Coordinates of C-alpha atoms and ligand atoms in Angstrom, one line a residue:
M1 CA 0.0 -0.1 -0.1
V2 CA 1.4 3.2 -0.9
F3 CA 0.4 6.7 1.1
Q4 CA -0.5 9.1 -1.9
N5 CA 1.0 12.2 -2.0
K6 CA 2.9 11.6 1.2
Q7 CA 7.2 11.8 1.2
A8 CA 9.7 10.4 3.4
L9 CA 12.7 11.9 4.1
V10 CA 16.3 10.3 4.8
I11 CA 19.0 12.0 6.3
G12 CA 22.4 10.1 5.1
G13 CA 22.9 8.6 1.8
S14 CA 25.5 5.6 3.2
I15 CA 24.4 2.2 3.4
A16 CA 21.8 2.4 6.2
G17 CA 19.9 5.3 4.6
L18 CA 20.1 3.5 1.0
L19 CA 18.5 0.6 2.1
A20 CA 16.2 2.3 4.1
A21 CA 14.9 4.6 1.3
K22 CA 14.6 1.3 -0.8
V23 CA 12.2 0.0 2.0
L24 CA 10.2 3.5 2.1
T25 CA 9.5 3.1 -1.7
K26 CA 7.0 0.7 -0.9
Y27 CA 5.1 3.0 1.4
F28 CA 5.6 6.5 0.3
E29 CA 4.9 8.2 -3.1
K30 CA 8.3 10.1 -2.8
V31 CA 11.4 9.6 -0.8
I32 CA 14.0 12.2 -0.5
I33 CA 17.7 11.4 0.6
V34 CA 19.6 14.5 1.8
E35 CA 23.2 13.6 1.9
R36 CA 26.0 16.1 3.1
D37 CA 28.7 15.1 0.2
H38 CA 28.5 15.1 -3.5
F39 CA 28.6 11.4 -4.3
P40 CA 31.0 10.5 -6.7
K41 CA 30.2 9.3 -10.2
Q42 CA 32.5 6.3 -9.8
P43 CA 33.2 4.0 -7.2
E44 CA 35.3 6.4 -5.1
D45 CA 36.0 7.9 -1.9
R46 CA 33.9 10.4 -0.2
Q47 CA 34.4 12.7 2.9
G48 CA 31.3 11.3 4.6
V49 CA 32.5 7.9 4.8
P50 CA 35.8 7.7 5.7
Q51 CA 35.9 3.9 6.6
A52 CA 35.7 3.2 2.9
P53 CA 39.0 2.3 1.9
H54 CA 39.1 -0.2 4.9
V55 CA 38.0 -4.0 4.3
H56 CA 34.1 -3.8 4.5
V57 CA 32.8 -7.6 4.4
L58 CA 28.9 -7.7 3.8
L59 CA 28.1 -10.6 5.9
K60 CA 26.1 -13.7 4.0
R61 CA 22.9 -12.6 6.0
G62 CA 23.5 -8.9 4.6
Q63 CA 24.3 -10.1 1.0
Q64 CA 20.6 -12.1 1.4
I65 CA 19.0 -9.1 2.6
L66 CA 20.5 -7.1 -0.3
E67 CA 19.4 -9.3 -2.9
E68 CA 15.8 -9.3 -1.5
L69 CA 15.7 -5.4 -1.8
F70 CA 17.5 -5.4 -5.4
P71 CA 17.2 -8.9 -6.9
G72 CA 19.9 -9.6 -9.3
I73 CA 22.6 -7.3 -7.5
D74 CA 24.9 -10.0 -6.7
A75 CA 24.8 -11.1 -10.5
E76 CA 25.6 -7.1 -11.5
L77 CA 28.8 -7.1 -8.6
A78 CA 29.7 -10.3 -10.3
S79 CA 29.6 -8.4 -13.6
L80 CA 31.8 -5.5 -12.1
D81 CA 34.4 -8.3 -11.5
A82 CA 33.7 -8.8 -7.6
P83 CA 34.9 -12.3 -7.1
S84 CA 33.1 -14.9 -4.8
M85 CA 34.3 -16.8 -1.9
D86 CA 33.5 -20.0 0.0
W87 CA 34.6 -19.1 3.7
G88 CA 35.5 -22.9 4.4
V89 CA 37.8 -23.3 1.6
A90 CA 38.9 -19.9 0.4
C91 CA 39.5 -18.1 3.6
P92 CA 42.3 -19.9 5.5
W93 CA 41.7 -18.6 8.9
L94 CA 44.0 -18.9 12.2
G95 CA 42.1 -18.7 15.1
F96 CA 42.9 -18.7 18.8
S97 CA 44.3 -22.5 18.5
G98 CA 45.6 -22.7 15.0
W99 CA 44.6 -22.9 11.5
A100 CA 41.0 -23.9 10.9
P101 CA 40.3 -26.9 8.6
R102 CA 39.7 -26.3 5.1
F103 CA 36.7 -27.6 3.5
N104 CA 33.7 -26.9 1.1
S105 CA 31.2 -24.9 3.7
G106 CA 28.5 -23.5 1.0
L107 CA 29.0 -20.4 2.9
I108 CA 29.5 -18.2 -0.2
T109 CA 29.7 -14.3 -0.4
R110 CA 30.9 -11.9 -2.8
N111 CA 34.1 -9.9 -1.9
Y112 CA 34.1 -6.0 -3.2
S113 CA 35.1 -2.7 -2.0
R114 CA 32.9 -0.4 -0.1
N115 CA 33.1 1.7 -2.6
L116 CA 31.6 -0.3 -5.3
L117 CA 29.0 -1.9 -3.0
E118 CA 27.6 1.8 -2.2
W119 CA 27.9 2.8 -5.8
T120 CA 26.1 -0.1 -7.1
I121 CA 23.0 0.3 -4.6
R122 CA 22.9 3.9 -5.5
R123 CA 23.0 3.3 -9.0
R124 CA 20.1 0.7 -8.5
L125 CA 18.1 2.9 -6.0
A126 CA 18.5 6.0 -8.9
T127 CA 16.6 4.3 -11.4
N128 CA 13.2 4.2 -9.1
N129 CA 11.3 7.3 -9.9
R130 CA 9.9 7.6 -6.4
V131 CA 13.6 8.3 -5.3
V132 CA 14.9 12.1 -5.4
F133 CA 18.8 12.6 -4.0
M134 CA 19.7 15.9 -2.6
E135 CA 23.4 16.1 -2.5
A136 CA 25.8 18.6 -0.6
G137 CA 23.0 19.4 1.9
Q138 CA 23.8 19.0 5.9
V139 CA 20.5 18.5 7.8
T140 CA 21.2 21.0 10.6
S141 CA 17.7 20.6 12.9
L142 CA 14.5 18.7 12.8
L143 CA 11.1 20.5 12.2
S144 CA 7.8 19.8 14.3
N145 CA 4.7 20.6 14.7
F146 CA 3.4 23.4 17.3
D147 CA 3.2 21.5 20.3
Q148 CA 6.7 19.4 19.6
T149 CA 4.7 16.1 19.4
S150 CA 5.6 15.4 15.8
V151 CA 8.5 15.8 13.3
T152 CA 7.5 17.4 10.0
G153 CA 10.5 17.7 8.2
V154 CA 14.5 18.8 8.5
R155 CA 16.1 22.0 8.1
V156 CA 19.0 21.7 5.4
R157 CA 22.0 23.8 4.7
F158 CA 23.1 23.6 1.1
R159 CA 26.5 24.5 0.3
N160 CA 26.6 28.3 -0.2
Q161 CA 23.0 28.7 0.0
P162 CA 20.4 29.7 2.9
E163 CA 18.8 27.2 4.9
T164 CA 15.8 25.7 3.3
D165 CA 13.0 23.6 5.0
I166 CA 12.0 20.5 3.8
F167 CA 8.6 18.5 4.7
A168 CA 8.4 15.2 5.3
D169 CA 5.6 12.6 6.6
L170 CA 8.2 10.3 8.2
V171 CA 12.1 11.3 8.6
V172 CA 14.7 8.8 9.0
D173 CA 18.1 9.6 10.5
A174 CA 20.7 7.3 9.0
S175 CA 23.5 9.8 9.5
G176 CA 26.0 7.6 11.0
R177 CA 27.9 7.7 14.4
N178 CA 28.0 11.1 14.8
S179 CA 24.7 11.5 14.2
Q180 CA 22.7 14.6 16.0
S181 CA 19.4 13.2 16.7
P182 CA 20.2 13.4 20.8
Q183 CA 20.8 17.1 20.3
F184 CA 18.1 17.6 17.8
L185 CA 15.4 15.8 20.1
E186 CA 16.7 17.7 23.2
R187 CA 16.1 21.1 21.3
M188 CA 12.6 19.8 20.9
G189 CA 12.3 19.3 24.4
Y190 CA 13.0 15.4 24.7
L191 CA 15.3 13.5 26.6
S192 CA 18.3 12.4 24.8
P193 CA 19.0 8.6 25.1
Q194 CA 21.3 6.9 27.5
Q195 CA 24.5 5.6 25.9
T196 CA 26.5 2.5 26.3
V197 CA 29.9 2.7 25.0
I198 CA 32.7 0.0 25.3
K199 CA 36.1 1.2 23.8
P200 CA 38.6 -1.4 22.8
F201 CA 41.0 1.0 21.5
L202 CA 41.3 -0.8 18.2
G203 CA 43.3 0.6 15.6
Y204 CA 43.3 -0.2 11.9
A205 CA 45.8 0.5 9.0
S206 CA 45.1 -0.7 5.6
R207 CA 46.6 -0.3 2.1
W208 CA 45.7 -1.3 -1.4
F209 CA 47.8 -3.9 -3.4
Q210 CA 47.7 -5.0 -7.2
K211 CA 47.6 -8.8 -7.4
P212 CA 50.4 -9.9 -9.4
I213 CA 48.6 -11.1 -12.6
D214 CA 50.6 -14.3 -13.1
L215 CA 50.0 -15.3 -9.0
K216 CA 47.6 -18.0 -8.5
T217 CA 46.4 -18.2 -5.1
D218 CA 44.0 -21.2 -3.4
W219 CA 42.4 -18.3 -1.2
R220 CA 40.6 -15.0 -1.7
C221 CA 41.1 -13.9 2.1
V222 CA 43.3 -15.0 4.8
Y223 CA 42.6 -13.8 8.5
V224 CA 44.9 -13.9 11.3
T225 CA 43.0 -13.3 14.2
V226 CA 44.1 -11.5 17.6
Q227 CA 44.2 -13.8 20.4
P228 CA 42.9 -12.5 23.7
P229 CA 44.0 -11.8 26.4
N230 CA 47.8 -11.5 25.3
N231 CA 48.5 -11.3 21.3
S232 CA 46.9 -7.9 20.3
R233 CA 47.9 -8.2 16.5
G234 CA 45.9 -9.2 14.0
G235 CA 45.2 -8.8 10.0
A236 CA 43.6 -10.0 6.8
I237 CA 44.4 -9.5 3.4
Y238 CA 41.1 -9.5 1.1
Q239 CA 40.6 -9.9 -2.6
I240 CA 38.3 -7.5 -4.2
E241 CA 37.4 -6.4 -7.7
N242 CA 39.7 -5.8 -10.5
N243 CA 42.2 -8.4 -8.8
R244 CA 43.2 -6.2 -6.0
W245 CA 44.0 -6.9 -2.4
I246 CA 43.3 -4.5 0.6
L247 CA 45.6 -5.7 3.3
V248 CA 44.4 -4.5 6.9
L249 CA 46.4 -4.4 10.1
I250 CA 44.7 -4.6 13.2
G251 CA 45.9 -3.8 17.0
M252 CA 43.8 -4.0 20.2
G253 CA 44.5 -2.1 23.4
R254 CA 46.3 0.8 21.9
D255 CA 49.1 -1.4 19.8
Y256 CA 47.8 0.8 16.8
P257 CA 49.2 -0.4 13.8
P258 CA 51.7 2.3 12.2
T259 CA 51.1 3.9 8.8
N260 CA 54.8 4.8 7.8
E261 CA 55.9 2.4 5.2
V262 CA 58.7 0.7 7.3
G263 CA 56.5 0.6 10.7
F264 CA 53.4 -0.9 8.6
I265 CA 55.4 -3.8 6.9
E266 CA 57.4 -4.4 10.3
F267 CA 53.8 -4.9 12.0
A268 CA 52.4 -7.4 9.2
R269 CA 55.8 -9.3 9.9
S270 CA 55.5 -9.6 13.7
L271 CA 51.8 -11.4 13.2
R272 CA 51.7 -14.9 14.3
S273 CA 52.0 -16.1 10.7
P274 CA 54.2 -14.6 8.2
I275 CA 51.5 -15.3 5.3
L276 CA 50.3 -11.6 5.1
Y277 CA 53.7 -10.1 5.0
E278 CA 55.1 -12.9 2.7
T279 CA 52.2 -12.3 0.5
I280 CA 52.4 -8.2 0.2
K281 CA 56.4 -7.9 0.7
D282 CA 57.1 -7.8 -2.9
A283 CA 53.4 -6.9 -4.3
Q284 CA 52.6 -3.2 -5.9
P285 CA 51.2 -0.9 -3.5
I286 CA 48.1 1.3 -5.0
S287 CA 47.2 3.3 -2.2
P288 CA 48.4 5.3 0.7
I289 CA 48.4 3.8 4.4
Y290 CA 44.8 4.8 5.6
A291 CA 44.4 4.6 9.3
Y292 CA 41.1 4.5 11.3
Q293 CA 40.9 4.2 15.5
R294 CA 37.2 5.6 16.0
T295 CA 36.1 2.0 16.7
E296 CA 34.2 2.3 20.1
N297 CA 31.2 0.1 20.1
R298 CA 28.3 2.8 21.0
L299 CA 24.7 1.6 21.6
R300 CA 22.2 4.8 21.9
H301 CA 19.1 3.4 23.8
Y302 CA 16.1 5.2 22.0
D303 CA 14.2 2.1 23.0
K304 CA 14.2 3.3 26.5
L305 CA 12.7 6.4 26.0
A306 CA 9.5 7.1 27.2
R307 CA 8.7 9.6 24.9
L308 CA 9.4 10.0 21.2
P309 CA 8.2 12.3 18.8
E310 CA 6.0 10.7 15.9
G311 CA 7.3 10.7 12.6
F312 CA 10.8 10.3 13.3
V313 CA 12.7 7.0 13.3
I314 CA 16.4 6.3 13.8
L315 CA 18.8 3.5 12.3
G316 CA 22.1 2.3 11.1
D317 CA 25.2 3.6 12.9
A318 CA 23.3 6.4 14.3
V319 CA 21.7 4.0 17.0
C320 CA 24.3 1.3 17.2
A321 CA 28.0 1.8 15.9
F322 CA 30.5 -1.4 16.3
N323 CA 33.9 -2.4 16.7
P324 CA 34.2 -2.8 12.9
V325 CA 36.5 -6.0 13.0
Y326 CA 33.6 -8.4 13.4
G327 CA 32.1 -7.0 10.1
Q328 CA 28.5 -6.6 11.4
G329 CA 27.5 -2.5 10.8
M330 CA 26.3 -2.9 7.5
T331 CA 24.6 -6.0 7.8
T332 CA 22.9 -4.7 11.2
A333 CA 21.8 -1.8 9.2
A334 CA 20.3 -4.1 6.4
L335 CA 18.5 -6.0 9.4
G336 CA 17.2 -2.6 10.7
A337 CA 15.8 -1.7 7.1
L338 CA 13.8 -4.9 7.2
T339 CA 12.6 -4.3 10.5
L340 CA 11.5 -0.9 9.3
D341 CA 9.7 -2.7 6.5
K342 CA 8.2 -4.9 9.1
C343 CA 6.9 -2.4 11.4
L344 CA 5.4 0.0 8.8
S345 CA 3.5 -2.7 7.4
Q346 CA 2.3 -3.8 10.9
K347 CA 1.2 -0.2 11.8
L348 CA -0.6 0.3 8.4
Y349 CA -2.3 -2.8 9.0
S350 CA -3.3 -2.8 12.6
N351 CA -4.4 0.8 12.6
P352 CA -8.0 1.4 12.0
D353 CA -7.4 4.2 9.9
R354 CA -4.0 2.7 8.2
N355 CA -1.8 5.5 9.5
I356 CA 1.5 5.1 11.1
I357 CA 0.7 6.7 14.7
G358 CA 3.2 4.9 17.2
L359 CA 6.0 4.0 14.6
P360 CA 8.9 5.4 16.4
Q361 CA 8.6 3.5 19.7
Y362 CA 7.4 0.5 18.1
F363 CA 10.4 0.5 15.5
Q364 CA 13.1 1.5 17.8
K365 CA 11.8 -1.2 20.5
Q366 CA 11.9 -3.9 17.5
L367 CA 15.2 -2.6 16.4
S368 CA 16.8 -3.0 19.9
K369 CA 15.8 -6.5 19.8
V370 CA 17.6 -7.0 16.3
I371 CA 20.7 -5.4 17.4
A372 CA 20.8 -7.0 20.8
V373 CA 22.8 -10.5 19.4
P374 CA 25.5 -8.6 17.5
W375 CA 25.9 -6.3 20.3
L376 CA 26.5 -9.1 22.7
M377 CA 28.6 -11.1 20.7
T378 CA 30.8 -7.8 19.6
T379 CA 31.2 -6.5 23.2
G380 CA 31.8 -9.7 24.7
E381 CA 34.8 -10.2 22.6
D382 CA 36.0 -6.8 23.2
L383 CA 35.7 -7.2 26.9
R384 CA 38.0 -10.3 27.1
W385 CA 40.8 -7.5 27.2
H386 CA 41.7 -6.0 30.2
T387 CA 42.6 -2.8 28.0
T388 CA 38.7 -2.3 26.9
E389 CA 37.0 0.2 28.9
G390 CA 33.4 -0.1 29.6
K391 CA 31.0 -1.7 31.8
R392 CA 32.3 -5.5 32.8
P393 CA 30.0 -8.1 31.9
N394 CA 27.7 -9.9 34.1
F395 CA 28.1 -13.5 35.4
K396 CA 26.3 -15.0 33.0
T397 CA 27.8 -13.3 30.3
Q398 CA 31.0 -14.3 31.7
L399 CA 30.0 -17.9 31.8
M400 CA 29.1 -17.4 28.1
Q401 CA 32.5 -16.0 27.1
R402 CA 34.4 -18.8 28.9
Y403 CA 31.9 -21.6 26.9
L404 CA 32.5 -19.8 23.8
E405 CA 36.6 -19.6 24.8
Q406 CA 36.2 -23.6 24.5
V407 CA 34.0 -23.9 21.6
L408 CA 36.6 -21.7 19.8
L409 CA 39.8 -23.9 21.0
L410 CA 38.2 -26.6 19.1
Q411 CA 37.9 -24.4 15.9
S412 CA 41.2 -25.8 14.5
E413 CA 40.4 -29.5 15.2
S414 CA 36.6 -29.7 13.7
A415 CA 35.4 -28.6 10.6
D416 CA 31.9 -28.9 12.0
I417 CA 32.7 -26.3 15.0
H418 CA 34.5 -23.9 12.3
K419 CA 31.5 -24.2 10.0
T420 CA 29.2 -23.0 12.9
F421 CA 31.4 -20.5 13.9
L422 CA 31.1 -19.2 10.4
E423 CA 27.6 -19.5 10.1
V424 CA 27.0 -17.5 13.3
M425 CA 29.5 -14.8 12.5
H426 CA 27.3 -14.5 9.1
M427 CA 24.1 -14.0 11.1
V428 CA 22.7 -16.9 9.3
K429 CA 22.3 -18.8 12.6
P430 CA 22.1 -17.9 16.1
P431 CA 24.5 -18.3 18.7
S432 CA 22.3 -21.1 20.2
E433 CA 24.0 -23.2 17.7
F434 CA 27.3 -23.5 19.7
F435 CA 24.8 -25.5 22.1
Q436 CA 24.1 -28.3 19.8
P437 CA 24.5 -31.8 21.4
N438 CA 27.6 -32.4 19.1
I439 CA 29.4 -29.4 20.0
I440 CA 28.9 -29.9 23.6
G441 CA 30.0 -33.5 23.3
L442 CA 33.4 -32.7 21.5
M443 CA 34.1 -29.8 24.0
L444 CA 33.7 -32.1 27.0
K445 CA 36.0 -34.8 25.1
R446 CA 38.2 -31.9 24.9
L447 CA 38.2 -30.8 28.3
I448 CA 38.3 -34.6 29.8
N449 CA 41.5 -35.0 27.8
H450 CA 42.8 -31.9 28.9
Y451 CA 42.0 -32.9 32.3
K452 CA 43.8 -36.2 32.1
R453 CA 46.8 -34.7 30.5
S454 CA 47.1 -31.7 33.2
S455 CA 46.6 -34.1 36.0
A456 CA 50.0 -35.7 34.6
K457 CA 51.8 -32.1 34.2
P458 CA 49.8 -29.3 35.6
S459 CA 48.8 -26.5 33.1
N460 CA 45.2 -24.5 33.2
D461 CA 46.4 -21.4 31.3
F462 CA 44.7 -20.8 28.0
A463 CA 47.5 -19.2 26.6
T464 CA 49.8 -22.2 27.2
E465 CA 47.5 -24.6 25.4
Q466 CA 47.7 -22.7 21.7
K467 CA 48.8 -24.3 19.0
V468 CA 50.5 -21.8 16.5
Ligands
LIG501 C1 37.2 0.8 9.8 C2 35.9 0.5 9.5 C3 35.6 -0.5 8.9 C4 34.5 -1.4 8.9 N1 34.4 -2.5 8.2 C5 33.2 -3.3 8.2 C6 32.7 -4.5 7.6 O1 33.8 -5.1 7.4 N2 31.8 -5.1 7.6 C7 30.5 -4.1 7.9 O2 29.5 -4.6 7.6 N3 30.8 -2.9 8.5 C8 32.0 -2.1 8.5 N4 32.3 -1.1 9.1 C9 31.0 -0.4 9.5 C10 30.0 0.3 8.2 O3 31.0 1.0 7.7 C11 29.0 1.1 8.7 O4 28.0 0.0 9.9 C12 28.0 1.3 7.9 O5 28.7 2.2 7.3 C13 26.6 1.7 7.9 O6 26.5 3.0 8.4 P1 25.6 4.0 8.2 O7 25.0 4.2 6.6 O8 24.5 4.0 9.1 O9 26.5 5.5 8.4 P2 27.9 6.1 7.7 O10 28.3 5.0 7.0 O11 28.7 6.5 8.9 O12 27.2 7.3 6.6 C14 26.5 8.0 7.3 C15 26.2 9.1 6.2 O13 25.2 10.1 6.4 C16 25.9 11.2 5.8 N5 25.7 12.5 6.6 C17 26.1 12.8 8.3 N6 25.5 13.8 8.8 C18 24.8 14.3 7.9 C19 23.9 15.4 8.1 N7 23.8 16.2 9.3 N8 23.1 15.9 6.8 C20 23.3 14.9 5.8 N9 24.1 13.9 5.8 C21 24.8 13.8 6.9 C22 27.3 11.2 6.0 O14 27.9 12.0 5.0 C23 27.4 9.4 5.4 O15 27.2 9.6 4.3 C24 33.4 -0.6 9.6 C25 33.4 0.7 9.9 C26 35.0 0.8 10.0 C27 35.0 2.5 10.6

């Protein structure tokens, strides 16, 4: 059902904004996307997305949603030379306790740069005649009705022009980590949401390389994980479109990878495996070294606010920005767009006169349920490090962490466990999969063997068990 003569407006034309806009075209006659940047004509960097040069993995669940929203987009990305990859066989994975087994997992995703992904989605959306892009316009405040109970649009500052008011029946904030919604709401007389912040002090340094034409590899990504609690260094090499690699180095707990040539290479050499260093040491760099350090997990609890104005919802990084190392941001943004779709449809069919009154609080509550699992997984991992700042986990979460630690120690011994791990990581299965009887059985067997060995030669230290 489409509202005749009604329009929606999205603040921010990045992944969350574009996917939300696509959903809104089902319900509104016109959908306006207001973006602070000029969109580049080609898949290129832009100021508003400084994270774009770093590896951006769209998880399997995210790719499924993308295909639902834009049928055929995977084939389009393939035609733009983005390679596909089976995570079991084509992504050697150095986990907590050694290299995971390699096997055909059937978990296949496509690898591309963040810029190519965003550009392709934007190009698709631009063919929809309900969508209007307004570029180089910064939203500076919300507009509201006389008693401030409803948002009625936004005030926008276009470059070199006086501020302009744009009216809309629904405003969606998808303006990312630095969203001004808390301040916008305060100015309207509402409370700003409480925030939970967990800071792992993780740093990224990335560089792009041309893969040598004659080089044959049996992988499309190699991942060397960090090892809590002591080995703070990790990295990955990730093949994207046009035969290019992105090498990303990561350091936890302020062990930031350097951005000078020598320091960058030395950091790569210092990892648990020499494979990343060996792969790129003679390869042709085609970019500068990019750094990124704003990686704190930040959750804004809009779902807990007693009052929200009608006609206004918030999603994407504007609600929940993750430490990006687990690759959940874009998939959670996609899940947020699906949630908006469901909530709009439910409101329309349950409200007697087919309006969307009550949408904001209902949507933020539903969204918070979607965010809960990736939030717990990410922050649970980050809080294993004593260097991470933030509220420590409760007893139940600590037990879960210990359990997961034992499961991950088996990742190198069992293809089944690595497969379950990958499926949970890609959000196609819930974390409860780790409690399958076969996994519990393997874990108990391992613990019993470990106990037998340690009663002969005492050693209960997690770190001493690792086979590297
Ligand atoms: C280093 C790094 C690596 C990452 N790797 C991954 C990964 O592997 N996988 C993954 O899924 N996610 C990853 N992410 C997260 C991912 O980038 C975000 O989750 C994703 O971009 C969704 O964000 P968003 O659309 O909500 O916000 P953003 O991408 O931050 O975009 C916000 C948009 O709003 C615009 N804007 C801001 N303010 C205004 C305003 N007032 N008016 C108009 N426009 C405005 C900005 O210009 C921008 O275009 C990574 C993030 C970082 C930092």
